[in-house]
CSV table of C-alpha atoms in Angstrom, one decimal:
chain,number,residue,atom,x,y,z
A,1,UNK,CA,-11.6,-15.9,6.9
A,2,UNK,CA,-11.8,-13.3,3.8
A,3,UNK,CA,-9.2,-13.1,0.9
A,4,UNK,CA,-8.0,-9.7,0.7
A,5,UNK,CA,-10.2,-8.5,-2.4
A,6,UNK,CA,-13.1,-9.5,-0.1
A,7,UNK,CA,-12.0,-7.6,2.7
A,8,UNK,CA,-11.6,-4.4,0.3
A,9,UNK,CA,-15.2,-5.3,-0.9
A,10,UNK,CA,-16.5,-5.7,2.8
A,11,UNK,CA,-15.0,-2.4,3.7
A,12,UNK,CA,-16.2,-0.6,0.6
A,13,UNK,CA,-19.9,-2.1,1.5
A,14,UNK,CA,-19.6,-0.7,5.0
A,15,UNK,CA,-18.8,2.9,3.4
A,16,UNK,CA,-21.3,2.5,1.3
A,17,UNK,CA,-23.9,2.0,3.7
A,18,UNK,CA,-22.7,3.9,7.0
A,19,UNK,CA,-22.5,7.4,4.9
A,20,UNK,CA,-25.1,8.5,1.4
A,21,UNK,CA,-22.4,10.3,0.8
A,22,UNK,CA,-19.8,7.6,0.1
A,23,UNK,CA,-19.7,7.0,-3.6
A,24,UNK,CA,-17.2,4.3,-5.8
A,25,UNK,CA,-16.0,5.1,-9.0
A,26,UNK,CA,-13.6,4.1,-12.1
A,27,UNK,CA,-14.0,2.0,-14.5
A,28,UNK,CA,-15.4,-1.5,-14.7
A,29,UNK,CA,-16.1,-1.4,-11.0
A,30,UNK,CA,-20.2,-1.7,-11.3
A,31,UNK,CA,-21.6,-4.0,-13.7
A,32,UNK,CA,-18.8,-6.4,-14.2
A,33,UNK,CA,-17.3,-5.7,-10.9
A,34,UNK,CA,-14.2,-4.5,-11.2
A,35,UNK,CA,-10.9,-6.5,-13.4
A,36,UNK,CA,-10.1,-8.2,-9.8
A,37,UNK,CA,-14.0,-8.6,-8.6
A,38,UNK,CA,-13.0,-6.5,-5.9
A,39,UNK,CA,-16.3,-4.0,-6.3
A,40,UNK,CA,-18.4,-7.1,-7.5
A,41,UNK,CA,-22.1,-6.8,-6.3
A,42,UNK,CA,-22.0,-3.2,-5.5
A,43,UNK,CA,-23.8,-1.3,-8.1
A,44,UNK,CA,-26.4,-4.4,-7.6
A,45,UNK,CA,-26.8,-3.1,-4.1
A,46,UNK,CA,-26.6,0.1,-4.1
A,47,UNK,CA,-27.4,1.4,-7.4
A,48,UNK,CA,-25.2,3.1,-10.5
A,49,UNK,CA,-25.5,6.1,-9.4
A,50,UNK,CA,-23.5,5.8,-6.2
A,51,UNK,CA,-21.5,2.9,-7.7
A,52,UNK,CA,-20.1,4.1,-11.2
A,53,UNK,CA,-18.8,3.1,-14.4
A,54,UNK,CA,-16.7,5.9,-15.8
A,55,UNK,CA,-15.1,6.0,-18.9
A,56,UNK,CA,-11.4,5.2,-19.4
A,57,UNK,CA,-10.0,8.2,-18.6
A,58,UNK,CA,-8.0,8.2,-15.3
A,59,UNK,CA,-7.6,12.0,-14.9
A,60,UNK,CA,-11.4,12.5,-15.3
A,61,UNK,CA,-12.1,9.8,-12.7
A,62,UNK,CA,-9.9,11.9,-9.8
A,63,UNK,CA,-10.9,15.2,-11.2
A,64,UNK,CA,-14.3,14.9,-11.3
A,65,UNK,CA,-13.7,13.4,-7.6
A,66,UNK,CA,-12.2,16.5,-6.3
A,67,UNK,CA,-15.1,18.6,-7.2
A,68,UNK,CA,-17.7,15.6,-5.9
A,69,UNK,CA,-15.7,16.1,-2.5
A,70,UNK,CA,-15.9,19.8,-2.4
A,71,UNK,CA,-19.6,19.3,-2.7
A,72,UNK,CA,-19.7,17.2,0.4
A,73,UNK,CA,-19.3,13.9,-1.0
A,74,UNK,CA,-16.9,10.9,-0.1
A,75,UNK,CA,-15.7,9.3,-3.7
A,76,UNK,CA,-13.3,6.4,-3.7
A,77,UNK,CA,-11.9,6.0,-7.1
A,78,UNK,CA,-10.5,3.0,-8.6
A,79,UNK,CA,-7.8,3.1,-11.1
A,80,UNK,CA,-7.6,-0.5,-12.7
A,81,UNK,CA,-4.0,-0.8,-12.3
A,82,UNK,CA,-1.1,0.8,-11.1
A,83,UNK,CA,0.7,2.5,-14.6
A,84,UNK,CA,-2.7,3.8,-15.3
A,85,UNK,CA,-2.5,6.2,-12.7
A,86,UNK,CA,-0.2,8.7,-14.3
A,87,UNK,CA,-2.6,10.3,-16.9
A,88,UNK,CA,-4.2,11.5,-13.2
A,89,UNK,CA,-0.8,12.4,-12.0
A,90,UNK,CA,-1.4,16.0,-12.1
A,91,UNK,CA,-4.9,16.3,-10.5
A,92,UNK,CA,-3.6,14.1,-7.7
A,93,UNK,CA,-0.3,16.1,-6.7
A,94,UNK,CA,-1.4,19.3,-7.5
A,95,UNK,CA,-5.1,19.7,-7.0
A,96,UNK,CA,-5.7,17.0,-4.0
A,97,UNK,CA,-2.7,16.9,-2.6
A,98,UNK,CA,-3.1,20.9,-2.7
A,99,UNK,CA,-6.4,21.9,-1.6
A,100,UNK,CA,-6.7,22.4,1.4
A,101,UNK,CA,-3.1,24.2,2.2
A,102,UNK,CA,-4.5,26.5,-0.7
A,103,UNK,CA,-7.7,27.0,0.8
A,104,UNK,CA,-6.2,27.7,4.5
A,105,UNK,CA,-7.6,24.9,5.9
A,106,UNK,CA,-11.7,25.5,4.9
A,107,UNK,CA,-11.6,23.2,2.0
A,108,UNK,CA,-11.5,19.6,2.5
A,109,UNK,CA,-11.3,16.7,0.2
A,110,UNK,CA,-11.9,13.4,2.0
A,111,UNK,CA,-11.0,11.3,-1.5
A,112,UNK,CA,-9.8,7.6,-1.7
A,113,UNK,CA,-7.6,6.8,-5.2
A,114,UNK,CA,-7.4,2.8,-4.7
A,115,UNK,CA,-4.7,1.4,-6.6
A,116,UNK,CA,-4.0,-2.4,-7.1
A,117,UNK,CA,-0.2,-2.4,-7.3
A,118,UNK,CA,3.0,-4.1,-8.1
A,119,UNK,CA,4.1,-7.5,-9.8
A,120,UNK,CA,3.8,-11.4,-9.4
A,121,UNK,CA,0.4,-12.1,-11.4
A,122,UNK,CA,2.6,-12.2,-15.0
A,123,UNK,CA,0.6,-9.3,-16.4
A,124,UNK,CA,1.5,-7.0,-18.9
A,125,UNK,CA,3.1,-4.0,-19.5
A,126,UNK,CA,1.9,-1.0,-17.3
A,127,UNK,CA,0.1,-3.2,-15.0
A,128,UNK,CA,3.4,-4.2,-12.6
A,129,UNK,CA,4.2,-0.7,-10.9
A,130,UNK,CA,5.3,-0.1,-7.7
A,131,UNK,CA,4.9,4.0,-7.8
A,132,UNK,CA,4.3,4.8,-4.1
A,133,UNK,CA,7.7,7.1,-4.1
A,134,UNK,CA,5.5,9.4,-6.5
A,135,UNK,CA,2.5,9.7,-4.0
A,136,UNK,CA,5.0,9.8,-0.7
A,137,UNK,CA,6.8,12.9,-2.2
A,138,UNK,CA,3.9,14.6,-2.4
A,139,UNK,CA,3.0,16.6,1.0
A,140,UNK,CA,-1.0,16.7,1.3
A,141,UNK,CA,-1.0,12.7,0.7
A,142,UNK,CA,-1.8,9.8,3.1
A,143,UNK,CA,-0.2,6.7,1.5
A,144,UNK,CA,-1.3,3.6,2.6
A,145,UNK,CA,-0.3,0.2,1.2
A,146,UNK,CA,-1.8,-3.4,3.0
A,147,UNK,CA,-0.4,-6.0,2.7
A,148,UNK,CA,-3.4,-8.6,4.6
A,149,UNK,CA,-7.0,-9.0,4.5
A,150,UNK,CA,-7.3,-7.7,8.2
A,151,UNK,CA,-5.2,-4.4,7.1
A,152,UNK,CA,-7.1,-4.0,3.9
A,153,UNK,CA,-10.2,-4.0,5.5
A,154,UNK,CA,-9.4,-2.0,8.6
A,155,UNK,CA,-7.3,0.5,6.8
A,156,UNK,CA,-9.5,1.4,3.9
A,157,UNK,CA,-12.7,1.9,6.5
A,158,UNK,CA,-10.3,4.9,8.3
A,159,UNK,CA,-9.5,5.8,4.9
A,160,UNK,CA,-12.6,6.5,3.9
A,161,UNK,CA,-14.1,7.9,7.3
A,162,UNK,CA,-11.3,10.3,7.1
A,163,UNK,CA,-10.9,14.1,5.8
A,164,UNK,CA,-7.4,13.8,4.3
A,165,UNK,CA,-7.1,12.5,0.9
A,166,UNK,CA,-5.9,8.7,0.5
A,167,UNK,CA,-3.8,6.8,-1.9
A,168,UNK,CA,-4.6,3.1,-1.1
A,169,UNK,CA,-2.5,0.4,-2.3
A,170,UNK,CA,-3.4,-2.8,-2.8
A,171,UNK,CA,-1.1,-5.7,-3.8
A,172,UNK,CA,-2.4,-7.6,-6.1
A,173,UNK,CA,-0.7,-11.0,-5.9
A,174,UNK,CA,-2.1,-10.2,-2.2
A,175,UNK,CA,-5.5,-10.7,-3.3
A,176,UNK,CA,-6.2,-14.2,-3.0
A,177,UNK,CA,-4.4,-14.4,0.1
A,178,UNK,CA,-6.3,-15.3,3.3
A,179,UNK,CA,-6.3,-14.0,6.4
A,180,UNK,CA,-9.1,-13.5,10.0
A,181,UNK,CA,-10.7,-9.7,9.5
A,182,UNK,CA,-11.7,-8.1,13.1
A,183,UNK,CA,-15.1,-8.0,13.5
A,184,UNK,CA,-15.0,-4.6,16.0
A,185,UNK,CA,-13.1,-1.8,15.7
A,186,UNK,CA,-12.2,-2.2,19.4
A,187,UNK,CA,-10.4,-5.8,18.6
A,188,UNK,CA,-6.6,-4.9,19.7
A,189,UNK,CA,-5.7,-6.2,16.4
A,190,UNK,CA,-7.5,-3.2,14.8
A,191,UNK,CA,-4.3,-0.6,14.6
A,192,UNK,CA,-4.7,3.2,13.4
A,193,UNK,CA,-3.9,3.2,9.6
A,194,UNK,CA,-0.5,5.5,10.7
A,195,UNK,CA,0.6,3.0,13.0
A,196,UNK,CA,3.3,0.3,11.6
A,197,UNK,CA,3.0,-3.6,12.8
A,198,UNK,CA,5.6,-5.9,14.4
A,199,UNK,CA,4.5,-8.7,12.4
A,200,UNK,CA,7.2,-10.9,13.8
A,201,UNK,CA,10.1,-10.3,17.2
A,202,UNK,CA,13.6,-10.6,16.2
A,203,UNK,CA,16.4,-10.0,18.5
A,204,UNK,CA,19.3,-10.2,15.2
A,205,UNK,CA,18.2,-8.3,12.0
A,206,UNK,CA,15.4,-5.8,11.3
A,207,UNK,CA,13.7,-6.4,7.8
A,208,UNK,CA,11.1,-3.3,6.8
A,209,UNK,CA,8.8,-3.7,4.7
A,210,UNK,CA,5.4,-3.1,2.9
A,211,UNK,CA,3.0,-4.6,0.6
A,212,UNK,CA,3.9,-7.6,-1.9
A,213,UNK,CA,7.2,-8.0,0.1
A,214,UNK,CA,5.5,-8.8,3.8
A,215,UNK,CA,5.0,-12.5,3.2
A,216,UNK,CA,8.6,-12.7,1.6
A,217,UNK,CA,10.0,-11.0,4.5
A,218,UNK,CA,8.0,-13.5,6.8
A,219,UNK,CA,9.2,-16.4,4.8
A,220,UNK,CA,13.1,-15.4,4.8
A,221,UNK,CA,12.7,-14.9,9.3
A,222,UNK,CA,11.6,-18.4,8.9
A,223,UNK,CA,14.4,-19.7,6.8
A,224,UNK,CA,16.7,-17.8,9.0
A,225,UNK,CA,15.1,-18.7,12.0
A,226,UNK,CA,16.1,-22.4,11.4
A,227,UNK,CA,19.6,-21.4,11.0
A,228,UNK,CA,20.0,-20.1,14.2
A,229,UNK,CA,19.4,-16.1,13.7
A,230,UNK,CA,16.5,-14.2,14.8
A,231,UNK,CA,14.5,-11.7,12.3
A,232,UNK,CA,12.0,-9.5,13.1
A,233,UNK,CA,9.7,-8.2,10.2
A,234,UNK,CA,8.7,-4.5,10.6
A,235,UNK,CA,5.3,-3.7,8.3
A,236,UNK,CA,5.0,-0.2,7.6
A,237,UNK,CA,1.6,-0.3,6.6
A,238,UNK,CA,1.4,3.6,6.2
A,239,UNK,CA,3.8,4.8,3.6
A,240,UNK,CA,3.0,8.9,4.4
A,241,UNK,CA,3.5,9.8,7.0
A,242,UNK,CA,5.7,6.9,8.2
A,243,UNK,CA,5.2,5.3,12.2
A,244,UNK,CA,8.6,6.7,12.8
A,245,UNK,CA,9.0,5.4,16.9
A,246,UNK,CA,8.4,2.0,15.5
A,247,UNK,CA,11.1,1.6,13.4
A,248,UNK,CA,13.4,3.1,15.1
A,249,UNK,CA,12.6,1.1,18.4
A,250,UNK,CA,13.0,-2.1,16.9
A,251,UNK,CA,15.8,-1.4,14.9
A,252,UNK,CA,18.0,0.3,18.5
A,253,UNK,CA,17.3,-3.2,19.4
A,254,UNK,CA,18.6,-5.2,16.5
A,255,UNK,CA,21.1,-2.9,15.5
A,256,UNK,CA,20.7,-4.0,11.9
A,257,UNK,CA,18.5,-3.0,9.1
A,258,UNK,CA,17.8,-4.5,6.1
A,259,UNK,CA,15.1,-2.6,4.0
A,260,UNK,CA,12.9,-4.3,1.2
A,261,UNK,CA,10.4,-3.1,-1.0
A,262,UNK,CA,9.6,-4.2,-4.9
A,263,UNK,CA,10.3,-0.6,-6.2
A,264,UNK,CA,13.7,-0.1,-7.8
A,265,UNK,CA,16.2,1.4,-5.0
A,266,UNK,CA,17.2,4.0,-6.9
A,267,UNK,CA,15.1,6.9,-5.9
A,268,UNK,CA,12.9,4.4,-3.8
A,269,UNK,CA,11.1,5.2,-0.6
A,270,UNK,CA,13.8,2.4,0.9
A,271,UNK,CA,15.9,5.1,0.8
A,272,UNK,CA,14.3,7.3,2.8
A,273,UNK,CA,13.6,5.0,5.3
A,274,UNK,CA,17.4,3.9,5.2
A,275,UNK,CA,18.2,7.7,6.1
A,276,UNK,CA,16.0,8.4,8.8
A,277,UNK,CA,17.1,5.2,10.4
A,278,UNK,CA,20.7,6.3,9.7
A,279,UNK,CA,20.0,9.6,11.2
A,280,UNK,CA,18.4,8.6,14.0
A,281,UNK,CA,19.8,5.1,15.2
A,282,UNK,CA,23.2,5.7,13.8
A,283,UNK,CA,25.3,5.1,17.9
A,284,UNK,CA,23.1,1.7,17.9
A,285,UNK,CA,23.7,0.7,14.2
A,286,UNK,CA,26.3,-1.9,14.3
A,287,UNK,CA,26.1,-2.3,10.4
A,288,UNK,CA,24.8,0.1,7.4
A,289,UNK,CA,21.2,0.1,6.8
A,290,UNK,CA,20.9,-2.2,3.5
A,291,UNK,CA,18.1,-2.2,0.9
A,292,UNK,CA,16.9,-5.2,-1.4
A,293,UNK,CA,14.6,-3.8,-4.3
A,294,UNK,CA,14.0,-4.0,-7.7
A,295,UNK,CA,16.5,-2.9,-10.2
A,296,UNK,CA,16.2,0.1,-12.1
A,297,UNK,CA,15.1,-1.0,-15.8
A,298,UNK,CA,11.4,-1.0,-16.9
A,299,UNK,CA,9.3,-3.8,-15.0
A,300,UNK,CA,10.4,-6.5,-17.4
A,301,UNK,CA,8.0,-8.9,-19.5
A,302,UNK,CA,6.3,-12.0,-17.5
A,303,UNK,CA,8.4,-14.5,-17.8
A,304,UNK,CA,11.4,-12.8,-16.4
A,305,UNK,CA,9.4,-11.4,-13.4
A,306,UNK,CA,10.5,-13.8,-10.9
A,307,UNK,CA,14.5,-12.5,-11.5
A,308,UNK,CA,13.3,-9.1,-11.0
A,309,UNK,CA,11.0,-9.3,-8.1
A,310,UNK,CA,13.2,-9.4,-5.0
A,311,UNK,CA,13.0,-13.0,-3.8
A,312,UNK,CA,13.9,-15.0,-0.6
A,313,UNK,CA,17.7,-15.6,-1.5
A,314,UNK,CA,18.0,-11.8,-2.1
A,315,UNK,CA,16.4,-11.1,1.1
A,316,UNK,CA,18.6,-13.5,3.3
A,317,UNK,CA,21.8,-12.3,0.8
A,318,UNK,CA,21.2,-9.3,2.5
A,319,UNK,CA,20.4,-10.8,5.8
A,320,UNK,CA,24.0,-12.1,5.3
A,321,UNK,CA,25.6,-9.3,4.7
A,322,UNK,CA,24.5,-7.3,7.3
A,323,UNK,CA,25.1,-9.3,10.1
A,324,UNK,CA,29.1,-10.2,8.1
A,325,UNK,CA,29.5,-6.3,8.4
């Protein structure tokens, strides 16, 4: 049994020592080991310079990345939270994202931008974003997001052994959480990082999901479940490009969709999903597809969190609702 942060550190370790050319950067990730221990006893192991402090300067960390992976190197960069990310906003969308469409296909730029993300610790502000829409806009991206230990780990290995550039998000109220981590890539429970889970059968309703909302999902099926109604919980896992045939098998079979992600819906990647579903479901849709989100104000202060933060009556309000329609 790992924790999710040692799941990201086993996978790191793994780069680390499978490829010389796999380096991990940002700040605080050597000596003290990162703000969530997450890179602790790297640098130890493998030595500064492949395991590097940088200075506090977000766009320098991915920058100086890019030209690290058009040398032939592998860099996984850390930023420290999730609303730090922005000062790097423009290398990522239009240098990495850009590259190799620019360069006709001869320039690669195999990087990994790690990103501990969203709410539920009762941090400050800056440190509660859910950004993915941002990085799923942009064409050139693979966006990622785990939501267990066995996904962390197993995902950020294929992240890093790939040649597309990575934006990896981490929950971090995740990172505590417990889960078994395959040993082999062969296990069955080892899927490709595009590949969405069925995390739980449900004949009724269809949540979707990703992230900090997987286990609230989960918990909601099980409230429902005692009730009498059957929920199946739908984990993306891969934010761009998005497992497509999954979702819309198991939502042909429900014919209801409820949506739910800790981003604000407005302009949320909910909405996307809510479309394509619409579009391509819409003569087995017995009800609309439904989102539950956060609202669209700033992520609030700490102690009002829990009213923003979709929660398990919002979830099963909508649950409600759909199967009223």
């Amino acid at each position: 049994m790992l924790n999710l942060s040692q799941a990201v550190n086993r996978a790191l370790r793994h780069g680390l020592e499978s490829d010389p050319k796999v380096m991990v950067m940002g700040q605080d990730v050597g000596r003290s080991g990162g703000v969530f221990r997450v890179t602790d006893g790297l640098q130890k192991d493998f030595g500064a310079d492949r395991v590097i402090d940088t200075p506090l300067a977000e766009a320098g960390i991915v920058g100086t990345a890019i030209g690290l992976a058009m040398r032939g190197y592998r860099p996984v960069c850390e930023i420290q939270f999730d609303g730090f990310v922005y000062p790097a906003f423009s290398q990522i969308t239009s240098q990495l994202a850009k590259l190799h469409a620019r360069s006709g296909g001869r320039i690669t730029v195999p990087v990994v931008i790690r990103i501990p993300v969203s709410g539920g610790i009762g941090a400050v502000e800056h440190h509660s974003e859910s950004n993915e829409a941002y990085f799923a806009h942009t064409a050139g991206l693979r966006v990622m997001c785990a939501a267990t230990p066995q996904d962390a780990h197993w995902m950020l290995r294929q992240a890093i052994a790939g040649d597309d550039p990575v934006v990896f998000f981490e929950p971090k109220c995740r990172y505590w959480s417990k889960g078994e981590v395959a040993e082999s890539a062969d296990d069955p429970l080892v899927l490709p990082a595009d590949a969405a889970r069925t995390v739980r059968e449900g004949s009724d309703v269809t949540l979707l999901t990703w992230g900090s909302m997987v286990e609230t999902c989960l918990s909601a099926a099980a409230v429902a479940a005692e009730e009498g109604r059957s929920i199946g919980v739908i984990d993306l896992r891969s934010l761009s490009p998005i497992d497509t045939d999954t979702l819309v098998d198991a939502v042909r079979c429900t014919g209801r969709a409820v949506v739910v992600h800790e981003a604000p819906t407005f302009g949320g990647l909910g909405g996307e999903v809510a479309a394509l579903l619409s579009e391509r479901c819409f003569t087995s849709l017995e009800a609309p597809v439904l989102r539950v989100g956060g609202f669209n104000v700033p992520y609030p202060a700490a102690r009002l969190e829990e009213h923003y933060r979709p929660d398990l009556d919002r979830v099963l309000d909508a649950v409600d609702r759909v199967l009223d329609f």
